[in-house]
């Protein structure tokens, strides 16, 4: 049985500097720092073996001594931002054609934003773990207040998907380049749970963000050990007992209404997708289910749900 802190550690598993400064510095110094035009700080970490296997061309500067890499463009004109996106796309497309990496074999045809530059630079979603950039998403917990107490709508992920067969948050998804988080949650709610747009717009409540830094495991698909720093926008939606989510796309097999106790038991048995545990713990804290009186690691858990990442994060979406 896993404790709540164990669940945090399973997802937010990238080392912390303060825990072992020497080991942290040794690890991070082995990574290549990924820069883009207009970024004053690295926007991602690239593992050395990824650098070796990636089919770079002359449009990249790879400094092996300083362990830095960035798309090369002449001059610093604003118009070069789109050109950097093109260089990144061409490189990942070559890697896909060459079969260089498992993770991009499931090409998503969906672009993510690389934050930290003065203008928007984009990257194919499936390639983001290869560059270790911060990715962004939305998660919504839908719940019902019944005469028997609060209950939560819990989906089971389709077996053919990553983390297949595990439990998930009611609605979740990645934020595409240029997409507003509130529009993303409306879209995902319709696609995954068949929730009507008007219901979601009137009932959702934005509840902040959660951030963490993970090493990807075999359940995520693709190569093990790729880096995944993430920021997720969190939403709650209270509904009546007449509202029943239904699978719409191929992400979810079934939905079931769970009691809080059932959800807590399932969490302790690692039945949920690892990052989903964090959103549920956050939900329980905000709704007074998890308190300093019943959770000895309360302060650390609250802190760990909002990790400060070593890269620039979005100032606006």
mmCIF file of C-alpha atoms in Angstrom:
data_model
loop_
_atom_site.group_PDB
_atom_site.id
_atom_site.type_symbol
_atom_site.label_atom_id
_atom_site.label_comp_id
_atom_site.label_asym_id
_atom_site.label_seq_id
_atom_site.Cartn_x
_atom_site.Cartn_y
_atom_site.Cartn_z
ATOM 1 C CA UNK A 1 0.000 0.000 0.000
ATOM 2 C CA UNK A 2 1.393 3.380 -1.018
ATOM 3 C CA UNK A 3 1.271 6.440 1.199
ATOM 4 C CA UNK A 4 0.243 9.820 -0.191
ATOM 5 C CA UNK A 5 3.870 10.939 -0.120
ATOM 6 C CA UNK A 6 4.868 7.764 -1.999
ATOM 7 C CA UNK A 7 2.416 8.790 -4.733
ATOM 8 C CA UNK A 8 4.074 12.217 -4.972
ATOM 9 C CA UNK A 9 7.532 10.631 -5.145
ATOM 10 C CA UNK A 10 6.475 8.251 -7.910
ATOM 11 C CA UNK A 11 5.479 11.125 -10.193
ATOM 12 C CA UNK A 12 7.725 13.999 -9.087
ATOM 13 C CA UNK A 13 10.797 11.786 -9.239
ATOM 14 C CA UNK A 14 13.472 14.079 -10.697
ATOM 15 C CA UNK A 15 16.043 14.769 -7.950
ATOM 16 C CA UNK A 16 15.970 17.905 -5.825
ATOM 17 C CA UNK A 17 19.200 19.862 -5.455
ATOM 18 C CA UNK A 18 18.883 20.228 -1.680
ATOM 19 C CA UNK A 19 18.612 16.471 -1.145
ATOM 20 C CA UNK A 20 22.082 15.827 -2.561
ATOM 21 C CA UNK A 21 23.761 18.831 -4.233
ATOM 22 C CA UNK A 22 26.782 16.885 -5.502
ATOM 23 C CA UNK A 23 24.695 14.126 -7.100
ATOM 24 C CA UNK A 24 22.265 16.678 -8.568
ATOM 25 C CA UNK A 25 25.055 18.739 -10.140
ATOM 26 C CA UNK A 26 26.688 15.629 -11.563
ATOM 27 C CA UNK A 27 23.421 14.499 -13.138
ATOM 28 C CA UNK A 28 22.389 17.859 -14.598
ATOM 29 C CA UNK A 29 25.886 18.620 -15.881
ATOM 30 C CA UNK A 30 25.666 15.479 -18.037
ATOM 31 C CA UNK A 31 22.681 16.875 -19.942
ATOM 32 C CA UNK A 32 22.809 19.132 -22.987
ATOM 33 C CA UNK A 33 21.028 22.450 -22.463
ATOM 34 C CA UNK A 34 18.489 23.227 -25.183
ATOM 35 C CA UNK A 35 18.193 26.914 -26.132
ATOM 36 C CA UNK A 36 16.081 28.744 -28.691
ATOM 37 C CA UNK A 37 16.383 32.227 -30.150
ATOM 38 C CA UNK A 38 15.135 34.752 -27.625
ATOM 39 C CA UNK A 39 15.558 32.503 -24.577
ATOM 40 C CA UNK A 40 17.921 33.689 -21.870
ATOM 41 C CA UNK A 41 17.796 30.351 -20.096
ATOM 42 C CA UNK A 42 17.774 26.772 -21.276
ATOM 43 C CA UNK A 43 14.241 25.673 -22.215
ATOM 44 C CA UNK A 44 14.940 21.953 -21.831
ATOM 45 C CA UNK A 45 17.466 19.208 -21.098
ATOM 46 C CA UNK A 46 18.523 16.693 -23.763
ATOM 47 C CA UNK A 47 20.034 13.383 -22.696
ATOM 48 C CA UNK A 48 23.483 12.560 -24.170
ATOM 49 C CA UNK A 49 22.274 9.418 -25.936
ATOM 50 C CA UNK A 50 19.486 11.443 -27.565
ATOM 51 C CA UNK A 51 22.105 13.886 -28.874
ATOM 52 C CA UNK A 52 24.042 10.942 -30.341
ATOM 53 C CA UNK A 53 21.031 9.429 -32.116
ATOM 54 C CA UNK A 54 19.279 12.596 -33.335
ATOM 55 C CA UNK A 55 19.861 13.267 -37.078
ATOM 56 C CA UNK A 56 21.069 16.858 -36.703
ATOM 57 C CA UNK A 57 22.084 18.917 -39.725
ATOM 58 C CA UNK A 58 23.928 22.185 -40.332
ATOM 59 C CA UNK A 59 20.916 24.153 -39.110
ATOM 60 C CA UNK A 60 21.883 23.233 -35.542
ATOM 61 C CA UNK A 61 24.730 24.372 -33.339
ATOM 62 C CA UNK A 62 25.904 21.537 -31.078
ATOM 63 C CA UNK A 63 28.553 22.587 -28.562
ATOM 64 C CA UNK A 64 29.834 19.369 -26.987
ATOM 65 C CA UNK A 65 32.238 21.164 -24.653
ATOM 66 C CA UNK A 66 29.625 23.450 -23.108
ATOM 67 C CA UNK A 67 26.860 20.898 -23.672
ATOM 68 C CA UNK A 68 24.587 23.391 -25.409
ATOM 69 C CA UNK A 69 22.479 23.055 -28.541
ATOM 70 C CA UNK A 70 20.143 25.338 -30.449
ATOM 71 C CA UNK A 71 18.649 25.800 -33.940
ATOM 72 C CA UNK A 72 20.914 28.018 -35.995
ATOM 73 C CA UNK A 73 19.474 31.074 -37.728
ATOM 74 C CA UNK A 74 21.382 34.068 -39.053
ATOM 75 C CA UNK A 75 20.686 37.331 -37.309
ATOM 76 C CA UNK A 76 18.201 37.958 -34.514
ATOM 77 C CA UNK A 77 15.226 39.179 -36.509
ATOM 78 C CA UNK A 78 11.782 38.431 -35.110
ATOM 79 C CA UNK A 79 10.908 36.628 -38.327
ATOM 80 C CA UNK A 80 13.375 33.895 -37.457
ATOM 81 C CA UNK A 81 11.143 32.464 -34.723
ATOM 82 C CA UNK A 82 8.977 30.612 -37.248
ATOM 83 C CA UNK A 83 12.137 29.378 -38.938
ATOM 84 C CA UNK A 84 13.289 27.752 -35.682
ATOM 85 C CA UNK A 85 10.005 25.881 -35.450
ATOM 86 C CA UNK A 86 10.592 24.633 -38.996
ATOM 87 C CA UNK A 87 14.132 23.472 -38.158
ATOM 88 C CA UNK A 88 12.821 21.532 -35.151
ATOM 89 C CA UNK A 89 10.007 19.982 -37.204
ATOM 90 C CA UNK A 90 12.364 18.923 -40.001
ATOM 91 C CA UNK A 91 14.755 17.324 -37.516
ATOM 92 C CA UNK A 92 12.054 15.355 -35.734
ATOM 93 C CA UNK A 93 10.571 14.294 -39.070
ATOM 94 C CA UNK A 94 13.956 12.911 -40.158
ATOM 95 C CA UNK A 95 14.269 11.084 -36.852
ATOM 96 C CA UNK A 96 10.825 9.595 -37.386
ATOM 97 C CA UNK A 97 11.642 8.494 -40.939
ATOM 98 C CA UNK A 98 14.915 6.955 -39.749
ATOM 99 C CA UNK A 99 13.241 5.137 -36.871
ATOM 100 C CA UNK A 100 15.668 6.807 -34.462
ATOM 101 C CA UNK A 101 13.324 6.873 -31.453
ATOM 102 C CA UNK A 102 10.361 4.812 -30.304
ATOM 103 C CA UNK A 103 8.640 7.782 -28.684
ATOM 104 C CA UNK A 104 7.979 9.555 -31.985
ATOM 105 C CA UNK A 105 6.629 6.516 -33.784
ATOM 106 C CA UNK A 106 3.252 7.560 -32.369
ATOM 107 C CA UNK A 107 3.341 10.930 -34.138
ATOM 108 C CA UNK A 108 0.541 13.125 -32.789
ATOM 109 C CA UNK A 109 0.305 15.847 -35.461
ATOM 110 C CA UNK A 110 -0.212 18.232 -32.560
ATOM 111 C CA UNK A 111 2.092 21.123 -31.712
ATOM 112 C CA UNK A 112 3.217 22.211 -28.262
ATOM 113 C CA UNK A 113 4.615 25.636 -27.418
ATOM 114 C CA UNK A 114 8.207 26.046 -26.232
ATOM 115 C CA UNK A 115 7.989 28.813 -23.641
ATOM 116 C CA UNK A 116 10.866 31.097 -22.764
ATOM 117 C CA UNK A 117 11.363 32.898 -26.080
ATOM 118 C CA UNK A 118 9.984 36.292 -27.044
ATOM 119 C CA UNK A 119 7.663 34.751 -29.629
ATOM 120 C CA UNK A 120 5.967 31.388 -30.102
ATOM 121 C CA UNK A 121 8.175 28.460 -31.073
ATOM 122 C CA UNK A 122 6.475 25.121 -31.627
ATOM 123 C CA UNK A 123 7.363 21.443 -31.451
ATOM 124 C CA UNK A 124 5.586 18.204 -32.345
ATOM 125 C CA UNK A 125 4.044 16.848 -29.145
ATOM 126 C CA UNK A 126 5.554 13.371 -29.382
ATOM 127 C CA UNK A 127 9.045 14.872 -29.671
ATOM 128 C CA UNK A 128 8.823 17.012 -26.539
ATOM 129 C CA UNK A 129 10.331 14.384 -24.168
ATOM 130 C CA UNK A 130 13.403 14.138 -26.407
ATOM 131 C CA UNK A 131 14.140 17.816 -25.711
ATOM 132 C CA UNK A 132 12.916 17.808 -22.108
ATOM 133 C CA UNK A 133 10.793 20.926 -22.535
ATOM 134 C CA UNK A 134 8.004 21.939 -20.150
ATOM 135 C CA UNK A 135 4.655 20.715 -21.420
ATOM 136 C CA UNK A 136 1.244 21.974 -20.371
ATOM 137 C CA UNK A 137 -2.124 20.345 -19.901
ATOM 138 C CA UNK A 138 -5.494 20.498 -18.170
ATOM 139 C CA UNK A 139 -7.095 18.172 -15.620
ATOM 140 C CA UNK A 140 -10.658 18.317 -14.327
ATOM 141 C CA UNK A 141 -12.225 16.428 -11.444
ATOM 142 C CA UNK A 142 -15.996 16.093 -11.806
ATOM 143 C CA UNK A 143 -17.885 15.310 -8.619
ATOM 144 C CA UNK A 144 -21.386 14.944 -7.207
ATOM 145 C CA UNK A 145 -22.537 15.833 -3.688
ATOM 146 C CA UNK A 146 -24.981 13.059 -2.785
ATOM 147 C CA UNK A 147 -26.915 12.241 0.379
ATOM 148 C CA UNK A 148 -24.174 9.691 1.070
ATOM 149 C CA UNK A 149 -21.389 12.235 0.641
ATOM 150 C CA UNK A 150 -19.142 13.388 -2.174
ATOM 151 C CA UNK A 151 -18.574 11.050 -5.123
ATOM 152 C CA UNK A 152 -16.144 11.436 -8.026
ATOM 153 C CA UNK A 153 -16.514 10.407 -11.670
ATOM 154 C CA UNK A 154 -13.514 8.180 -12.451
ATOM 155 C CA UNK A 155 -12.673 6.899 -15.952
ATOM 156 C CA UNK A 156 -10.665 3.808 -16.823
ATOM 157 C CA UNK A 157 -8.137 4.335 -19.590
ATOM 158 C CA UNK A 158 -8.425 2.279 -22.771
ATOM 159 C CA UNK A 159 -6.040 -0.667 -22.835
ATOM 160 C CA UNK A 160 -4.447 0.374 -26.121
ATOM 161 C CA UNK A 161 -3.357 3.760 -24.762
ATOM 162 C CA UNK A 162 -0.357 4.721 -22.662
ATOM 163 C CA UNK A 163 -0.970 3.717 -19.061
ATOM 164 C CA UNK A 164 -3.656 1.450 -20.469
ATOM 165 C CA UNK A 165 -6.125 0.034 -17.969
ATOM 166 C CA UNK A 166 -5.238 2.502 -15.218
ATOM 167 C CA UNK A 167 -7.669 4.980 -13.705
ATOM 168 C CA UNK A 168 -7.572 8.649 -14.654
ATOM 169 C CA UNK A 169 -8.995 12.039 -13.817
ATOM 170 C CA UNK A 170 -12.456 12.728 -15.175
ATOM 171 C CA UNK A 171 -11.103 14.794 -18.074
ATOM 172 C CA UNK A 172 -7.516 15.578 -19.048
ATOM 173 C CA UNK A 173 -5.474 16.558 -22.074
ATOM 174 C CA UNK A 174 -2.544 18.500 -23.464
ATOM 175 C CA UNK A 175 -2.764 22.189 -24.355
ATOM 176 C CA UNK A 176 -1.981 22.721 -28.033
ATOM 177 C CA UNK A 177 0.136 25.645 -29.214
ATOM 178 C CA UNK A 178 -1.883 28.845 -29.094
ATOM 179 C CA UNK A 179 -4.746 27.258 -27.146
ATOM 180 C CA UNK A 180 -6.161 28.829 -23.987
ATOM 181 C CA UNK A 181 -6.406 26.403 -21.013
ATOM 182 C CA UNK A 182 -10.099 27.158 -20.515
ATOM 183 C CA UNK A 183 -10.826 26.374 -24.159
ATOM 184 C CA UNK A 184 -8.728 23.221 -23.927
ATOM 185 C CA UNK A 185 -10.743 21.872 -20.993
ATOM 186 C CA UNK A 186 -14.011 22.559 -22.837
ATOM 187 C CA UNK A 187 -12.701 20.685 -25.885
ATOM 188 C CA UNK A 188 -11.362 17.757 -23.880
ATOM 189 C CA UNK A 189 -14.556 17.496 -21.822
ATOM 190 C CA UNK A 190 -16.566 17.045 -25.003
ATOM 191 C CA UNK A 191 -14.080 14.640 -26.620
ATOM 192 C CA UNK A 192 -13.467 12.385 -23.623
ATOM 193 C CA UNK A 193 -16.655 12.554 -21.544
ATOM 194 C CA UNK A 194 -19.356 13.888 -23.905
ATOM 195 C CA UNK A 195 -19.969 16.844 -21.589
ATOM 196 C CA UNK A 196 -21.922 19.610 -23.379
ATOM 197 C CA UNK A 197 -20.012 22.839 -23.909
ATOM 198 C CA UNK A 198 -22.628 24.957 -22.161
ATOM 199 C CA UNK A 199 -22.473 22.757 -19.051
ATOM 200 C CA UNK A 200 -18.707 22.954 -18.806
ATOM 201 C CA UNK A 201 -18.532 26.696 -19.378
ATOM 202 C CA UNK A 202 -21.115 27.346 -16.676
ATOM 203 C CA UNK A 203 -19.927 24.818 -14.089
ATOM 204 C CA UNK A 204 -16.128 24.603 -14.190
ATOM 205 C CA UNK A 205 -14.067 26.269 -11.496
ATOM 206 C CA UNK A 206 -10.375 27.027 -12.135
ATOM 207 C CA UNK A 207 -8.300 25.873 -9.166
ATOM 208 C CA UNK A 208 -4.715 26.865 -10.008
ATOM 209 C CA UNK A 209 -1.882 24.728 -11.322
ATOM 210 C CA UNK A 210 0.221 21.716 -10.361
ATOM 211 C CA UNK A 211 3.817 21.208 -11.479
ATOM 212 C CA UNK A 212 6.246 18.300 -11.280
ATOM 213 C CA UNK A 213 9.302 16.837 -13.001
ATOM 214 C CA UNK A 214 9.327 13.171 -14.027
ATOM 215 C CA UNK A 215 11.519 10.536 -15.571
ATOM 216 C CA UNK A 216 9.253 8.702 -17.999
ATOM 217 C CA UNK A 217 8.808 4.959 -17.421
ATOM 218 C CA UNK A 218 7.782 2.148 -19.760
ATOM 219 C CA UNK A 219 4.067 2.845 -19.242
ATOM 220 C CA UNK A 220 4.405 6.280 -20.870
ATOM 221 C CA UNK A 221 5.420 4.713 -24.179
ATOM 222 C CA UNK A 222 8.738 5.116 -25.948
ATOM 223 C CA UNK A 223 12.176 5.174 -24.380
ATOM 224 C CA UNK A 224 12.479 4.893 -20.600
ATOM 225 C CA UNK A 225 14.202 7.727 -18.739
ATOM 226 C CA UNK A 226 13.244 10.664 -20.957
ATOM 227 C CA UNK A 227 12.584 13.887 -19.062
ATOM 228 C CA UNK A 228 9.096 15.308 -18.619
ATOM 229 C CA UNK A 229 8.663 18.551 -16.666
ATOM 230 C CA UNK A 230 4.976 19.496 -16.669
ATOM 231 C CA UNK A 231 2.557 22.217 -15.613
ATOM 232 C CA UNK A 232 -1.117 21.313 -15.430
ATOM 233 C CA UNK A 233 -4.062 23.686 -15.078
ATOM 234 C CA UNK A 234 -6.538 22.253 -12.581
ATOM 235 C CA UNK A 235 -10.337 22.502 -12.701
ATOM 236 C CA UNK A 236 -13.219 21.245 -10.579
ATOM 237 C CA UNK A 237 -16.752 20.736 -11.862
ATOM 238 C CA UNK A 238 -19.631 19.916 -9.544
ATOM 239 C CA UNK A 239 -22.614 18.359 -11.309
ATOM 240 C CA UNK A 240 -25.976 16.925 -10.340
ATOM 241 C CA UNK A 241 -26.742 13.228 -10.267
ATOM 242 C CA UNK A 242 -28.493 13.601 -13.620
ATOM 243 C CA UNK A 243 -25.174 14.320 -15.387
ATOM 244 C CA UNK A 244 -23.411 11.137 -16.489
ATOM 245 C CA UNK A 245 -20.165 11.219 -18.524
ATOM 246 C CA UNK A 246 -19.950 8.910 -21.522
ATOM 247 C CA UNK A 247 -16.849 7.912 -23.522
ATOM 248 C CA UNK A 248 -16.678 9.733 -26.831
ATOM 249 C CA UNK A 249 -13.198 9.127 -28.220
ATOM 250 C CA UNK A 250 -10.875 6.137 -27.797
ATOM 251 C CA UNK A 251 -9.146 7.401 -24.631
ATOM 252 C CA UNK A 252 -11.578 5.964 -22.084
ATOM 253 C CA UNK A 253 -13.293 2.581 -21.701
ATOM 254 C CA UNK A 254 -15.797 3.367 -18.945
ATOM 255 C CA UNK A 255 -16.780 5.910 -16.299
ATOM 256 C CA UNK A 256 -17.849 5.015 -12.780
ATOM 257 C CA UNK A 257 -18.981 7.109 -9.809
ATOM 258 C CA UNK A 258 -16.635 6.422 -6.866
ATOM 259 C CA UNK A 259 -16.854 7.368 -3.216
ATOM 260 C CA UNK A 260 -13.944 9.311 -1.714
ATOM 261 C CA UNK A 261 -12.947 6.240 0.291
ATOM 262 C CA UNK A 262 -12.898 4.089 -2.850
ATOM 263 C CA UNK A 263 -10.706 6.639 -4.632
ATOM 264 C CA UNK A 264 -8.288 6.785 -1.691
ATOM 265 C CA UNK A 265 -8.045 2.997 -1.591
ATOM 266 C CA UNK A 266 -7.426 2.818 -5.337
ATOM 267 C CA UNK A 267 -4.695 5.455 -5.018
ATOM 268 C CA UNK A 268 -2.945 3.455 -2.312
ATOM 269 C CA UNK A 269 -2.996 0.416 -4.614
ATOM 270 C CA UNK A 270 -1.440 2.402 -7.512
ATOM 271 C CA UNK A 271 -4.513 1.906 -9.680
ATOM 272 C CA UNK A 272 -4.350 5.495 -11.007
ATOM 273 C CA UNK A 273 -2.064 6.932 -13.668
ATOM 274 C CA UNK A 274 0.854 8.361 -11.625
ATOM 275 C CA UNK A 275 0.322 12.055 -12.323
ATOM 276 C CA UNK A 276 -3.418 11.740 -11.679
ATOM 277 C CA UNK A 277 -2.654 10.949 -8.048
ATOM 278 C CA UNK A 278 -1.307 14.478 -7.664
ATOM 279 C CA UNK A 279 -4.501 16.117 -8.896
ATOM 280 C CA UNK A 280 -6.642 13.999 -6.615
ATOM 281 C CA UNK A 281 -4.451 14.798 -3.612
ATOM 282 C CA UNK A 282 -4.755 18.481 -4.512
ATOM 283 C CA UNK A 283 -8.535 18.051 -4.804
ATOM 284 C CA UNK A 284 -8.683 16.352 -1.392
ATOM 285 C CA UNK A 285 -6.626 19.154 0.199
ATOM 286 C CA UNK A 286 -8.831 21.885 -1.244
ATOM 287 C CA UNK A 287 -12.023 20.089 -0.183
ATOM 288 C CA UNK A 288 -10.851 19.339 3.346
ATOM 289 C CA UNK A 289 -10.574 15.573 2.887
ATOM 290 C CA UNK A 290 -6.813 15.632 3.450
ATOM 291 C CA UNK A 291 -5.831 17.727 6.484
ATOM 292 C CA UNK A 292 -2.846 18.274 8.804
ATOM 293 C CA UNK A 293 -4.727 16.178 11.349
ATOM 294 C CA UNK A 294 -4.996 13.032 9.194
ATOM 295 C CA UNK A 295 -1.852 13.339 7.011
ATOM 296 C CA UNK A 296 1.533 13.571 8.753
ATOM 297 C CA UNK A 297 3.277 14.687 5.527
ATOM 298 C CA UNK A 298 0.685 17.383 4.776
ATOM 299 C CA UNK A 299 3.107 20.331 4.453
ATOM 300 C CA UNK A 300 5.554 18.479 2.218
ATOM 301 C CA UNK A 301 2.744 17.176 0.005
ATOM 302 C CA UNK A 302 1.298 20.658 -0.475
ATOM 303 C CA UNK A 303 4.749 22.006 -1.335
ATOM 304 C CA UNK A 304 5.605 19.186 -3.733
ATOM 305 C CA UNK A 305 2.421 19.738 -5.733
ATOM 306 C CA UNK A 306 3.889 23.057 -6.906
ATOM 307 C CA UNK A 307 7.469 22.344 -7.899
ATOM 308 C CA UNK A 308 9.568 25.225 -9.216
ATOM 309 C CA UNK A 309 10.919 23.973 -12.531
ATOM 310 C CA UNK A 310 14.443 24.802 -13.784
ATOM 311 C CA UNK A 311 13.115 26.207 -17.071
ATOM 312 C CA UNK A 312 11.096 29.274 -18.099
ATOM 313 C CA UNK A 313 7.370 28.739 -17.701
ATOM 314 C CA UNK A 314 4.452 30.379 -19.467
ATOM 315 C CA UNK A 315 3.660 33.991 -18.664
ATOM 316 C CA UNK A 316 0.517 33.700 -20.793
ATOM 317 C CA UNK A 317 -1.105 30.916 -22.754
#
